[in-house]
Structures are given as C-alpha cells and as structure tokens.
C-alpha cells in the first residue's frame, strides 16, 4: 500500500504549511465545509474509521453521540498523550505532518459543531510541541485556522496544551481532568464525554492518528478508505515496532498485512538472527502471542481473534534472551508507578504484584507465590474505574499462562534462569523511587 | 494500604507525600512570565481558568528551576484557586520538581522496549560515571540522575532525556562519554531527533 499518513515524512520540509498545501493540504477541510456537519459524520461512519488510540471505537459514531442540541459550547480534544509503552506513532505524525492533524481537528470540529479544539500533548514531547506551535502560528497567519477559515466564513481555534508526565492522562476522562487543571484521574462514566466532557460540555476525545486519517476520507471518499484494508478495518495503519528487531521504527501498512510480515519483512526480523520468543502486539498491556500465532491479520479484528488486542499497535518483539518473569516485573514497575491511585484494587494491587514478582525474580519466590500472583491479578482485573486495572493485571497473567515453566524454574533454582547480557549486571539494587 | 497481620505496615506504606519545599524565599513571577500566563489563560473559557495551572507551574519551573512552597501560593493567587489545589497538581505529575535539581537532569527511560535494548546497563554506567544513584544530585549540583517511564520513542531505545532534550540510542559503553560531553558542551552534546536531519523517520 502506498503510504498515506507518512508518505512525505522523509522529505526535508514536509512539516511546513507550504509543503502541505502543495500536496492537497486543507482540501479535505474545504470539502467538509461545503457539506452539512451530519453528512461529514455519515461519511466518516461509512468509512469505518476505528479510533487509533487503543480501544478501536468507530470515530464517526463517537462524533454522532456528541449532543448537538445544547446551548453549551462543544469541544474536540485531541489525545496526544502517547504514553503507552511501545507506542510512538503520534510522535512521528505530529513532528513530520502537523498540518494533517490540524486539518483533522478542524474537520472534526465542523462535524460536531465545535469552535475550539485542544491538543493535549505529553510534556516530554517539547520538541514536537515546538513544531506544532510554529506550524499552528503559520496556519493562523495564512487563514487556515482562526477567524474566517479559508475565507469560508467559519471560525475555529486550535490550542495546544502541555501535559506534565502522567501515563494515566491518556485515559480520556483523566485527560479532561488534567486539561481542566487537576490531577489526571478518570471520571466515573456515565456521563460520557459526549454528554458532559470538558468543562461539562459535550466533547469528543480522539487520538492523533485517528484525526490524521480524516482528511483523506473527505478527499477520496469512504469507499476508497474502507477498501484499503480488510472488512471493518479500513484505511492505513501505523505500526510501531520495537524491542529485539533489526529495524525498529514506525511503519505504515494496510491492515491486510500479517504480524509475521511486519516483524520479519518490514522490520527486518529478530535482531542478530536470534530465535523469536514472543510478541506483545498492542502496547504493554495486551496478552502475549507466541511465534506460531503470528500468521494473523494485524488488524483490530485479526489480533482480537487470536486472543490478544491490537491496542495502540505497539508491537514489542522479544527474543530468546528475554526472561518472562523479569518482563512482568518491568511492566509492573511501570504500572505501579503510573497508577493514578483513585481506586484501591489498582493502587494497592499493582504494588503487591510488583512485590511478588520482584521476590520471584530475585530467586526468593515460593511455588505458592504463583497462585498468589494469579489471585491478586484477578482481584484487579475488571474491578477498577478505568481500563488501566485490566492492563496492569495482564502482564502477570499472560506470562504465567504461556511461560509457567519459567516461573517454576526461578523458584526451583532460586535465581533468574534466563539472564541476558543487556540486563543489569550488579546485584539487583533496591529500586529507588 | 490495608492492614494485614503479616505486613510490616511501615515498610509497605507508600505515601510519597512530602511537605512542599520551602526555600525560605518569596516567589513572584518576573513581569514577562506573568504576562505570558495571562496570554495562555485566554485559551480557556473564563470558567476554565484553572486549566492554566499546568502552564503556570511550567513558568515557575522555568524561572526558579523547581516548585517551592511560596511559588505554589503565588500560582494559586494568579489562577484564583487555593494553594491546596495547586499542591494537589504538583504532587501528581512527575515533570514538576519539588526540590532544586542538578543543572542537567538526566532521565533514563527504563520501560520494557528501552530495557530490552540495554537501558538497565545505561543506568548502571551512568551511576558509575556520575557517582550518584538514581534520584540523587551530585555535590556540585551539575547532575541529577533519574529513571523515567516510556518516553514515546521506543524505536530509538535506549532513550535518555536531559532536561527537555533527548538523546537517542545511547549504548551503555557510551554513557560515560555522554556525561563528559555534557560537562564540556552542555546540551549541544545531545543527538536526539530534534537535532537530527529529517531522515530518521524509519529505524
Ligand atoms: C490507561 C489508559 C491510557 C491511555 N493512553 C492513551 C494515549 O496515550 N493516547 C491515546 O490516544 N489514547 C489513550 N487511551 C485511550 C483513550 O482513553 C481513548 O480511548 C482515546 O483517546 C480515544 O481516541 P480514539 O477513539 O481516537 O482512539 C488510554 C486509555 C487508558 C485506559
Ligand atoms: S484503575 Fe488505576 S489508573 Fe484507573 S482509575 Fe483506578 S487507580 Fe486510577
Ligand atoms: S520504552 Fe523507552 S521510549 Fe518507550
């Protein structure tokens, strides 16, 4: 498939407005502004565009749910928090193709009847933010954002808002809280943001990649878009491939591609020709797939059928030197650190999971700890306010399910049985946080 | 944290609450920072003025280097909320520093994709090169070493962020050199994406 989102990212001035305008820039918006908002929503619905932020919820439906008949303002909020381990596609899109995102934001605003879009960008992306700000200023100056957009008598503002380091700010209601100047802790749903979102007003929260898909749908139509991929998984997809591969990176492909092709053809296979041990296909928080499970469509539905999730399409590749107990411990340290603390099972459970995993990895584990791990993970999953809880329970559960023997070997031999040259060499120092 | 007879409660109690850092000085924005804050506040509707808390704190940090007790009170006045609301925010987000930091805050990403490509070793080498453990600042106030979670560029692992700039693909054996270069040349020593040619879109 010819790249659509990243076609020009290697060209020297691809991020500038002039370059963008030379390549049909803002023409999707022009088309949209000539249509009734509801027709734009119907078009995006027909395209089948699924949200690229993790949950895969259809974007057109999300816009349709936004309450239109209200005296309150409405908002588009772009989720540029990109913090899911293994995910780095929005980073590339914003840095190299910022106007595509602006155009997507504007079309979304027109569709739901909003006059303001906020782009919530994670604090660590300051260099990306600088690109966005500079380009936004140019777009304002030349009349593509702000008052009387393209002389068509329509006003719309875009503002950039910088986060400050919190994974949980990526969860959409936590993001809204953070944008309102509070801790990034999720809200109880319902009400959903479509009814009461930012400042209590109807809001749609969309991922950067989702919004960046919208202009081409307006330009070339829903049928063209849907036909790019398998049924209900249309359009181009950005895959983030990291870990033990020869060529880590962001790659654009149709969702017709298989996971095996992505890892072995596109990303050059496992580093140094080592054997593949496992793959985490959708960011840190989804079930592991084994080497014999890779001949599946790398689509939302294809990966789900194989028992995992495409999530944010962060594909983390693991070679045979990877200890699965260490891996679970590493991820639990992440989840323990990032738990927002609002609900007890997650706040306390992540600490307990980490304690037990550290103990096993150090070689001090007992066989009964394995059951305890499953027990604690089960007490978190499905019992929390947001999906973080399920995510935090997954690393322990999926490694136990697929690599129980490795856990047992740690307990039996009283040490890590899969030490790797790329890991810490000194005695596991007490972790300081 | 629940009580359980077998838990040493003191050991497991995880509240990280520390009293706000009181440097004994009264903080006030420099005039241009104050003006900048009012500019930023215009992006939000009047009832959403609290949205400017995060930007307001970044402005404090830019001016002072960290967030002090007095600065929180100052931000509260500028925003029109309580100091407790400001402290609530400061204590939640990892990018606000509540104590003076070294001139270079070296943050090694330790999450899985970076760890798979040697981040643990990078931290080890930096610990040796800088003579400090993670979370410490050296006695000259030059370096603070930290471990952070996924920075969102795992294809360029192991990733290190120094202040607001990035250094990509840092190999453990080059960690000492990076520390020396930082001492000698400051942030110019970094070779993150924002310093590079656009030709890095893939791998
Ligand atoms: C713990 C957690 C973290 C999340 N982090 C992100 C994120 O960093 N970026 C993102 O776009 N979506 C993230 N999401 C998903 C958002 O809640 C939301 O589904 C998404 O922004 C919707 O956009 P979409 O419909 O365009 O995919 C996260 C969800 C959870 C539960
Ligand atoms: S599940 Fe975890 S992250 Fe989500 S609201 Fe509860 S404590 Fe916060
Ligand atoms: S794990 Fe280090 S940048 Fe993602």
XYZ file of C-alpha atoms and ligand atoms in Angstrom:
679
model
C 0.000 0.000 0.000
C 1.184 3.467 -0.885
C 1.702 5.338 2.409
C -0.913 7.996 3.092
C -0.117 9.379 6.524
C 3.648 9.103 6.258
C 4.117 9.473 2.510
C 6.287 12.564 2.798
C 7.818 12.223 6.247
C 11.299 11.785 4.864
C 11.178 14.907 2.709
C 13.132 17.862 4.056
C 10.327 20.398 4.630
C 7.385 18.058 4.902
C 6.147 19.662 8.136
C 5.692 23.154 6.700
C 2.438 24.683 5.557
C 3.782 25.442 2.082
C 4.760 21.824 1.540
C 1.419 20.631 2.862
C -0.509 22.961 0.575
C 1.399 21.638 -2.437
C 0.129 18.146 -1.618
C -3.609 18.743 -1.389
C -3.286 20.274 2.060
C -6.536 21.521 3.635
C -8.539 20.340 0.613
C -10.321 17.766 2.788
C -11.387 20.608 5.054
C -12.636 22.613 2.086
C -14.765 19.651 1.049
C -16.040 19.198 4.605
C -17.012 22.854 4.982
C -19.105 22.509 1.852
C -21.055 19.700 3.483
C -23.587 19.624 6.276
C -21.987 18.532 9.571
C -24.191 15.497 9.729
C -23.115 14.402 6.257
C -19.495 14.567 7.367
C -20.327 12.295 10.279
C -22.163 9.883 7.977
C -19.188 9.821 5.619
C -16.719 9.039 8.406
C -19.106 6.395 9.731
C -19.291 4.825 6.279
C -15.500 4.753 6.055
C -15.415 2.539 9.136
C -12.536 4.539 10.653
C -11.773 2.981 14.010
C -10.114 5.011 16.767
C -6.362 4.535 16.784
C -5.862 5.399 20.476
C -6.257 1.871 21.745
C -9.889 0.900 22.026
C -10.694 0.900 18.302
C -14.041 2.627 18.755
C -15.521 3.937 15.453
C -14.773 7.648 15.178
C -17.937 8.548 13.303
C -20.119 7.017 15.990
C -18.245 8.881 18.666
C -19.000 12.147 16.881
C -22.610 11.203 16.417
C -23.020 10.671 20.155
C -21.922 14.229 20.896
C -25.000 16.096 21.998
C -25.731 18.706 19.342
C -28.790 20.383 20.739
C -27.333 22.350 23.621
C -26.589 25.969 24.449
C -23.153 24.908 25.692
C -20.052 25.092 23.515
C -18.731 21.775 22.221
C -15.137 20.610 22.110
C -12.808 18.403 20.167
C -9.923 17.227 22.311
C -7.030 15.543 20.590
C -5.310 12.920 22.692
C -1.603 13.413 22.009
C -0.507 11.965 25.314
C 1.093 8.942 23.648
C 2.419 7.151 26.710
C 1.599 3.504 26.091
C 4.928 1.655 26.244
C 5.902 0.573 22.754
C 3.876 3.314 21.026
C 5.499 6.189 19.153
C 3.441 6.855 16.038
C 1.724 10.087 17.103
C 5.177 11.467 17.846
C 6.176 10.957 14.218
C 2.876 12.245 12.831
C 2.966 15.465 14.805
C 6.610 16.122 14.200
C 6.566 15.457 10.479
C 2.963 16.077 9.441
C 1.430 18.574 11.875
C -0.965 20.175 9.390
C -2.602 16.832 8.716
C -3.549 16.756 12.396
C -4.753 20.373 12.361
C -6.886 19.640 9.336
C -8.324 16.554 11.037
C -9.107 18.613 14.156
C -10.893 21.261 12.095
C -12.983 18.738 10.172
C -13.939 17.065 13.456
C -14.917 20.450 14.898
C -17.123 21.159 11.911
C -18.710 17.712 12.203
C -19.745 18.090 15.848
C -20.284 21.841 15.775
C -17.310 22.832 17.919
C -15.405 26.088 17.647
C -12.376 25.020 19.662
C -10.046 22.027 19.585
C -7.444 21.374 22.256
C -4.438 19.227 21.507
C -3.251 17.685 24.763
C 0.373 16.734 24.198
C 2.530 14.888 26.681
C 5.059 17.054 28.491
C 8.070 15.078 27.339
C 7.326 15.943 23.691
C 8.525 19.521 23.998
C 10.473 19.364 20.735
C 7.336 18.111 18.981
C 5.283 20.809 20.654
C 7.642 23.437 19.261
C 6.978 22.144 15.735
C 3.230 22.167 16.360
C 3.274 25.685 17.770
C 5.362 27.081 14.971
C 3.190 25.474 12.306
C -0.029 26.434 14.050
C 1.091 30.032 14.107
C 1.696 29.860 10.380
C -1.699 28.273 9.779
C -3.336 31.080 11.778
C -1.414 33.696 9.829
C -2.411 32.299 6.454
C -6.036 31.842 7.382
C -6.371 28.074 7.764
C -7.157 28.257 11.476
C -8.885 31.013 13.457
C -11.333 33.556 12.109
C -12.987 33.030 8.731
C -11.164 29.813 7.844
C -10.127 29.832 4.145
C -12.452 32.744 3.610
C -15.450 30.458 4.040
C -16.964 32.350 6.934
C -16.321 29.704 9.543
C -14.305 30.269 12.757
C -12.351 27.663 14.656
C -9.477 27.789 17.117
C -6.876 25.186 17.942
C -4.912 25.364 21.194
C -2.037 23.234 22.373
C -1.950 22.143 25.991
C 1.112 20.561 27.546
C 0.793 17.669 29.975
C 3.289 17.120 32.751
C 4.197 13.464 32.986
C 1.404 11.014 33.799
C 0.531 7.890 31.816
C -2.983 7.965 33.158
C -3.571 11.329 31.480
C -4.008 9.280 28.281
C -7.292 7.837 29.552
C -9.858 10.146 28.034
C -11.691 11.347 31.122
C -8.432 11.637 33.076
C -7.155 13.705 30.180
C -10.130 16.033 30.509
C -9.484 16.384 34.232
C -5.863 17.172 33.516
C -6.868 19.691 30.872
C -9.077 21.329 33.470
C -6.024 21.794 35.683
C -6.487 18.874 38.031
C -4.875 15.527 38.755
C -5.143 13.115 35.847
C -7.656 10.790 37.486
C -10.534 9.329 35.478
C -14.148 10.258 35.972
C -16.985 7.936 36.704
C -18.854 7.075 33.492
C -21.626 7.760 32.607
C -21.919 10.566 31.830
C -19.646 10.039 28.857
C -17.660 12.939 27.426
C -20.101 13.128 24.509
C -22.655 14.409 27.003
C -20.545 16.042 29.710
C -16.874 16.335 28.824
C -14.542 19.294 29.015
C -15.937 21.950 31.388
C -19.088 19.856 31.489
C -19.739 20.468 27.782
C -20.229 17.827 25.045
C -16.800 16.668 23.920
C -15.213 14.126 21.609
C -11.737 12.889 22.508
C -9.791 11.478 19.556
C -6.300 10.162 19.117
C -3.783 11.950 16.863
C -3.663 9.152 14.309
C -7.458 8.922 14.220
C -7.814 12.613 13.396
C -4.966 12.423 10.896
C -6.948 9.809 8.964
C -9.921 12.087 8.475
C -8.718 14.487 5.726
C -8.095 11.689 3.231
C -11.586 10.290 3.827
C -13.051 13.659 2.861
C -10.809 13.861 -0.175
C -11.197 10.375 -1.577
C -14.334 9.063 -0.034
C -15.476 6.396 2.367
C -15.395 3.545 -0.136
C -11.825 4.183 -1.140
C -10.850 4.325 2.521
C -12.647 1.164 3.550
C -11.175 -0.745 0.615
C -7.623 -0.078 1.805
C -7.897 -2.760 4.447
C -9.909 -5.835 5.397
C -13.588 -5.534 6.175
C -14.302 -3.094 9.024
C -10.562 -2.458 9.361
C -10.107 0.005 6.555
C -7.593 2.741 5.991
C -3.883 2.933 6.549
C -2.418 1.875 9.895
C 0.755 2.953 11.620
C 2.640 0.152 13.344
C 5.280 0.841 15.977
C 7.811 -1.969 16.094
C 10.296 -2.027 18.955
C 12.373 -4.414 21.025
C 14.574 -7.123 19.567
C 14.179 -6.414 15.861
C 16.749 -5.379 13.298
C 14.948 -2.181 12.297
C 12.729 -0.714 14.995
C 10.510 2.072 13.694
C 7.122 3.368 12.614
C 5.749 1.638 9.527
C 2.592 2.360 7.623
C 0.685 -0.533 6.095
C -2.759 -1.796 5.270
C -4.286 -3.966 7.966
C -4.236 -6.792 5.423
C -0.634 -7.349 6.420
C 0.156 -10.152 8.841
C 2.046 -9.807 12.087
C 4.702 -12.131 10.747
C 5.237 -9.975 7.660
C 5.517 -6.880 9.819
C 8.144 -8.381 12.077
C 10.143 -10.409 9.602
C 9.853 -8.477 6.346
C 9.140 -4.905 7.312
C 11.217 -4.659 10.478
C 13.952 -6.994 9.274
C 13.321 -9.884 11.651
C 14.767 -10.626 15.053
C 17.993 -8.834 15.885
C 21.171 -10.803 15.163
C 19.102 -13.636 13.728
C 18.180 -14.939 17.173
C 15.110 -17.094 17.747
C 11.843 -15.281 18.411
C 10.370 -15.968 21.826
C 7.160 -13.940 21.921
C 5.435 -10.790 20.721
C 3.325 -8.238 22.551
C 1.190 -6.903 19.693
C -0.555 -3.835 21.088
C 1.396 -1.826 23.640
C 2.491 -3.089 27.039
C -0.863 -4.171 28.305
C -2.159 -6.873 25.978
C -1.777 -10.664 26.041
C 1.386 -12.155 24.573
C 1.385 -14.015 21.262
C 3.753 -16.930 20.604
C 5.806 -17.419 17.420
C 3.278 -19.860 15.975
C 0.456 -17.321 16.358
C 1.810 -14.676 14.015
C 0.178 -15.652 10.742
C -2.783 -13.460 11.505
C -4.020 -10.215 10.091
C -2.519 -7.335 12.028
C -5.960 -5.725 12.189
C -8.137 -4.890 15.186
C -10.316 -7.907 14.493
C -7.483 -10.215 13.410
C -5.473 -9.761 16.585
C -8.584 -9.983 18.742
C -9.442 -13.316 17.118
C -6.014 -14.611 18.109
C -6.755 -13.788 21.738
C -4.916 -10.520 22.100
C -5.529 -6.901 21.098
C -4.092 -4.540 18.513
C -4.455 -1.699 21.004
C -2.163 1.129 20.027
C -0.307 -1.106 17.520
C 2.835 -1.009 19.618
C 4.453 -4.304 18.618
C 7.142 -5.312 21.100
C 9.331 -8.163 19.884
C 11.113 -10.441 22.348
C 13.973 -12.784 21.532
C 15.058 -15.899 23.408
C 17.205 -13.943 25.878
C 14.127 -12.363 27.456
C 13.178 -13.611 30.906
C 9.415 -13.559 31.211
C 9.451 -13.049 34.977
C 11.746 -10.078 34.517
C 9.434 -8.788 31.796
C 6.388 -8.959 34.037
C 8.367 -7.282 36.809
C 9.476 -4.490 34.474
C 5.918 -3.820 33.339
C 4.528 -3.969 36.849
C 7.054 -1.388 37.937
C 5.604 0.786 35.210
C 2.014 0.153 36.287
C 2.793 0.586 39.971
C 4.430 3.910 39.161
C 1.628 5.130 36.888
C -1.445 4.016 38.829
C -3.351 7.213 39.496
C -4.356 5.943 42.918
C -8.051 6.596 42.598
C -9.241 3.036 43.131
C -7.973 0.588 45.695
C -7.580 -2.631 43.658
C -5.290 -0.908 41.202
C -3.403 1.315 43.617
C -2.662 -1.481 46.087
C -2.759 -4.437 43.725
C -0.044 -3.119 41.430
C 2.259 -2.757 44.456
C 1.542 -6.320 45.548
C 2.071 -7.754 42.090
C 5.372 -5.935 41.879
C 6.463 -7.166 45.317
C 5.738 -10.781 44.424
C 7.376 -10.550 41.001
C 10.487 -8.945 42.461
C 10.675 -11.721 45.009
C 10.442 -14.448 42.373
C 12.879 -12.727 40.041
C 15.382 -12.377 42.921
C 15.124 -16.120 43.462
C 13.296 -15.921 46.770
C 9.922 -16.991 45.450
C 7.897 -19.984 46.592
C 5.576 -22.097 44.478
C 2.560 -20.690 46.243
C 3.525 -17.225 45.033
C 2.445 -18.226 41.552
C -1.101 -18.808 42.710
C -0.928 -15.619 44.736
C 0.042 -13.677 41.626
C -2.969 -15.012 39.773
C -5.150 -14.278 42.737
C -4.045 -10.671 43.104
C -4.216 -10.043 39.358
C -7.740 -11.439 39.393
C -8.654 -9.028 42.157
C -7.653 -6.094 39.970
C -8.936 -7.047 36.517
C -12.482 -5.917 35.907
C -12.775 -4.301 39.321
C -11.475 -0.842 38.639
C -12.694 2.513 37.432
C -10.723 2.551 34.196
C -9.123 0.063 31.834
C -5.741 0.610 33.472
C -6.625 -2.075 36.003
C -7.136 -4.750 33.341
C -3.948 -3.643 31.660
C -1.953 -3.877 34.878
C -3.210 -7.382 35.575
C -2.335 -8.667 32.117
C 1.495 -8.937 32.195
C 1.489 -11.316 35.155
C -1.440 -13.359 33.849
C -0.216 -13.715 30.282
C 3.347 -14.650 31.227
C 2.097 -17.153 33.784
C -0.218 -18.675 31.208
C 2.412 -19.035 28.489
C 5.631 -19.416 30.447
C 4.702 -21.012 33.746
C 7.725 -23.283 33.486
C 9.978 -20.253 33.625
C 8.378 -19.068 36.859
C 8.753 -22.546 38.343
C 12.402 -22.685 37.323
C 13.033 -19.388 39.132
C 11.507 -20.805 42.272
C 13.258 -24.172 41.998
C 16.697 -22.842 41.236
C 16.478 -19.776 43.411
C 17.689 -17.410 40.694
C 16.784 -15.899 37.365
C 17.225 -18.685 34.843
C 17.299 -16.519 31.728
C 19.923 -13.853 32.366
C 20.646 -11.650 29.357
C 23.746 -9.636 28.501
C 21.669 -6.489 28.061
C 20.364 -6.525 31.612
C 21.697 -5.052 34.847
C 24.926 -6.729 35.952
C 25.269 -5.633 39.537
C 23.187 -7.372 42.173
C 19.617 -6.196 41.789
C 19.922 -2.969 43.689
C 16.907 -1.902 45.642
C 14.909 0.169 43.219
C 14.686 3.728 44.261
C 11.549 5.621 43.545
C -2.993 0.368 52.204
C -4.925 -2.150 54.168
C -3.746 -3.619 57.429
C -2.782 -7.234 57.491
C -1.109 -9.005 60.410
C 1.746 -10.216 58.224
C 2.625 -6.884 56.687
C 5.186 -4.602 58.095
C 2.995 -1.608 57.607
C 5.801 0.926 57.782
C 7.720 -0.809 55.057
C 4.825 -1.025 52.655
C 3.209 2.278 53.309
C 3.785 4.120 50.078
C 2.548 7.598 50.641
C 5.108 9.778 48.985
C 3.708 12.920 50.455
C 6.442 15.281 51.455
C 5.883 18.760 52.705
C 6.267 21.322 49.935
C 9.807 22.515 49.541
C 10.260 25.728 51.483
C 13.348 27.562 50.294
C 12.556 30.465 52.585
C 12.201 32.833 49.635
C 9.162 34.680 48.446
C 8.364 33.833 44.847
C 6.888 36.221 42.322
C 6.739 35.894 38.530
C 9.006 38.097 36.525
C 6.787 40.539 34.598
C 7.114 38.782 31.242
C 6.278 35.413 32.747
C 3.261 36.942 34.412
C 2.152 38.438 31.091
C 2.744 35.119 29.369
C 0.481 33.408 31.897
C -2.343 35.825 31.120
C -1.864 35.168 27.407
C -2.115 31.435 27.989
C -5.186 31.809 30.195
C -7.038 33.336 27.224
C -7.050 29.925 25.543
C -9.578 28.682 28.055
C -13.074 29.942 28.788
C -13.353 32.137 31.901
C -14.866 29.284 33.927
C -11.915 27.131 32.859
C -9.166 29.398 34.145
C -7.863 26.570 36.309
C -6.717 24.928 33.075
C -3.813 27.352 33.196
C -2.377 25.714 36.331
C -0.086 23.363 34.414
C 1.295 26.155 32.192
C 1.597 28.392 35.259
C 3.714 25.779 37.010
C 5.917 25.337 33.953
C 6.532 29.070 34.065
C 7.547 28.826 37.719
C 9.881 25.992 36.930
C 11.402 27.915 34.062
C 12.050 30.888 36.323
C 13.099 29.096 39.509
C 14.120 25.608 38.421
C 11.675 23.920 40.769
C 8.364 24.495 42.535
C 8.697 25.977 46.018
C 6.107 26.437 48.733
C 5.903 30.151 48.091
C 5.554 29.657 44.332
C 2.531 27.433 44.847
C 0.867 30.166 46.828
C 1.765 32.648 44.135
C 0.296 30.419 41.410
C -2.860 29.962 43.471
C -3.308 33.729 43.658
C -2.606 34.181 39.962
C -5.097 31.478 38.976
C -7.679 32.220 41.628
C -7.760 28.870 43.382
C -6.458 27.510 46.675
C -2.830 26.637 47.333
C -4.015 23.125 48.197
C -5.385 22.716 44.678
C -2.020 23.723 43.257
C -0.140 21.378 45.562
C -2.521 18.591 44.604
C -1.494 19.032 40.986
C 2.217 19.495 41.661
C 2.416 16.294 43.664
C 0.716 14.245 40.930
C 2.805 14.951 37.865
C 6.355 13.711 37.502
C 7.639 16.649 35.489
C 7.282 19.154 38.292
C 10.304 19.178 40.539
C 9.688 19.908 44.176
C 13.312 20.459 45.081
C 16.337 22.035 43.416
C 17.750 19.784 40.705
C 21.120 19.490 39.037
C 21.933 21.647 36.033
C 21.435 18.543 33.896
C 18.573 16.293 34.845
C 19.494 13.011 33.183
C 16.457 10.795 32.804
C 16.930 7.261 31.573
C 13.852 5.548 30.183
C 13.564 2.191 31.878
C 10.328 0.771 30.440
C 10.284 -2.538 28.573
C 11.221 -1.536 24.992
C 14.175 0.530 26.227
C 15.118 -2.107 28.790
C 15.165 -4.766 26.048
C 17.852 -2.754 24.322
C 20.061 -2.094 27.315
C 18.536 0.705 29.413
C 19.375 -1.056 32.682
C 23.014 -1.124 31.642
C 22.864 2.540 30.652
C 21.659 3.440 34.124
C 24.418 1.354 35.655
C 27.086 3.042 33.578
C 25.691 6.493 34.305
C 25.592 5.702 38.000
C 29.306 4.939 37.828
C 30.170 7.848 35.554
C 28.287 10.412 37.635
C 28.977 8.870 41.024
C 25.331 9.107 42.044
C 22.365 6.771 42.368
C 19.028 7.393 40.625
C 17.110 10.217 42.312
C 20.310 11.828 43.599
C 22.047 15.049 42.674
C 25.833 15.260 42.771
C 27.553 17.536 45.268
C 28.413 20.157 42.646
C 24.788 20.443 41.548
C 25.684 19.508 37.966
C 23.788 16.249 37.515
C 20.600 14.698 38.780
C 20.053 11.104 37.674
C 16.552 9.723 37.312
C 14.786 6.732 35.856
C 11.574 7.515 33.981
C 8.889 5.545 32.189
C 8.348 5.207 28.434
C 9.060 8.470 26.639
C 7.207 7.571 23.443
C 10.091 6.897 21.074
C 10.936 3.269 21.788
C 12.291 2.754 18.266
C 15.251 4.857 19.340
C 15.975 2.919 22.517
C 17.647 3.264 24.871
C 16.353 6.770 25.211
C 17.671 9.386 27.600
C 16.123 12.778 28.220
C 18.348 15.555 29.547
C 16.267 18.464 30.803
C 13.822 18.865 27.901
C 16.041 17.426 25.172
C 16.531 13.882 24.016
C 19.479 11.643 23.338
C 18.699 8.572 21.313
C 20.106 5.051 21.044
C 22.554 5.564 23.894
C 24.702 2.465 24.194
C 25.885 1.558 27.695
C 29.523 1.831 26.644
C 28.923 5.424 25.509
C 27.293 6.575 28.724
C 30.491 7.861 30.284
C 31.343 9.802 27.156
C 27.918 11.419 27.169
C 28.418 12.512 30.768
C 31.809 14.025 29.892
C 30.409 15.720 26.795
C 27.556 17.199 28.772
C 30.034 18.666 31.231
C 32.083 20.107 28.382
C 29.450 21.205 25.885
C 26.130 21.201 27.677
C 23.031 20.173 25.780
C 24.836 20.522 22.444
C 26.263 17.114 23.235
C 22.865 15.524 22.716
C 21.882 13.913 19.448
C 18.144 13.467 19.774
C 15.649 13.639 16.939
C 15.161 17.371 17.315
C 18.814 17.868 16.473
C 18.818 15.461 13.577
C 18.088 15.585 9.905
C 14.579 14.608 8.873
C 15.927 11.340 7.546
C 15.199 9.456 10.686
C 11.581 8.628 10.020
C 12.362 4.959 9.843
C 14.592 2.916 12.092
C -4.728 3.899 30.955
C -5.075 4.391 29.596
C -4.147 5.122 28.868
C -4.450 5.605 27.612
N -3.490 6.312 26.940
C -3.803 6.802 25.706
C -2.847 7.575 24.994
O -1.735 7.814 25.464
N -3.184 8.055 23.768
C -4.424 7.810 23.217
O -4.691 8.273 22.126
N -5.335 7.079 23.874
C -5.064 6.577 25.106
N -6.005 5.849 25.776
C -7.323 5.650 25.137
C -8.233 6.826 25.427
O -8.902 6.625 26.648
C -9.297 6.995 24.369
O -9.899 5.766 24.152
C -8.755 7.507 23.075
O -8.092 8.715 23.252
C -9.898 7.700 22.139
O -9.416 8.101 20.892
P -9.776 7.267 19.602
O -11.229 6.937 19.676
O -9.443 8.187 18.514
O -8.918 6.059 19.636
C -5.721 5.351 27.043
C -6.646 4.605 27.768
C -6.341 4.128 29.023
C -7.360 3.340 29.765
S -7.740 1.622 37.526
Fe -5.859 2.527 38.347
S -5.382 4.156 36.929
Fe -7.551 3.630 36.573
S -8.706 4.976 37.949
Fe -8.294 3.144 39.106
S -6.392 3.637 40.230
Fe -6.567 5.097 38.568
S 10.320 2.385 26.448
Fe 11.762 3.964 26.380
S 10.825 5.313 24.985
Fe 9.343 3.756 25.140
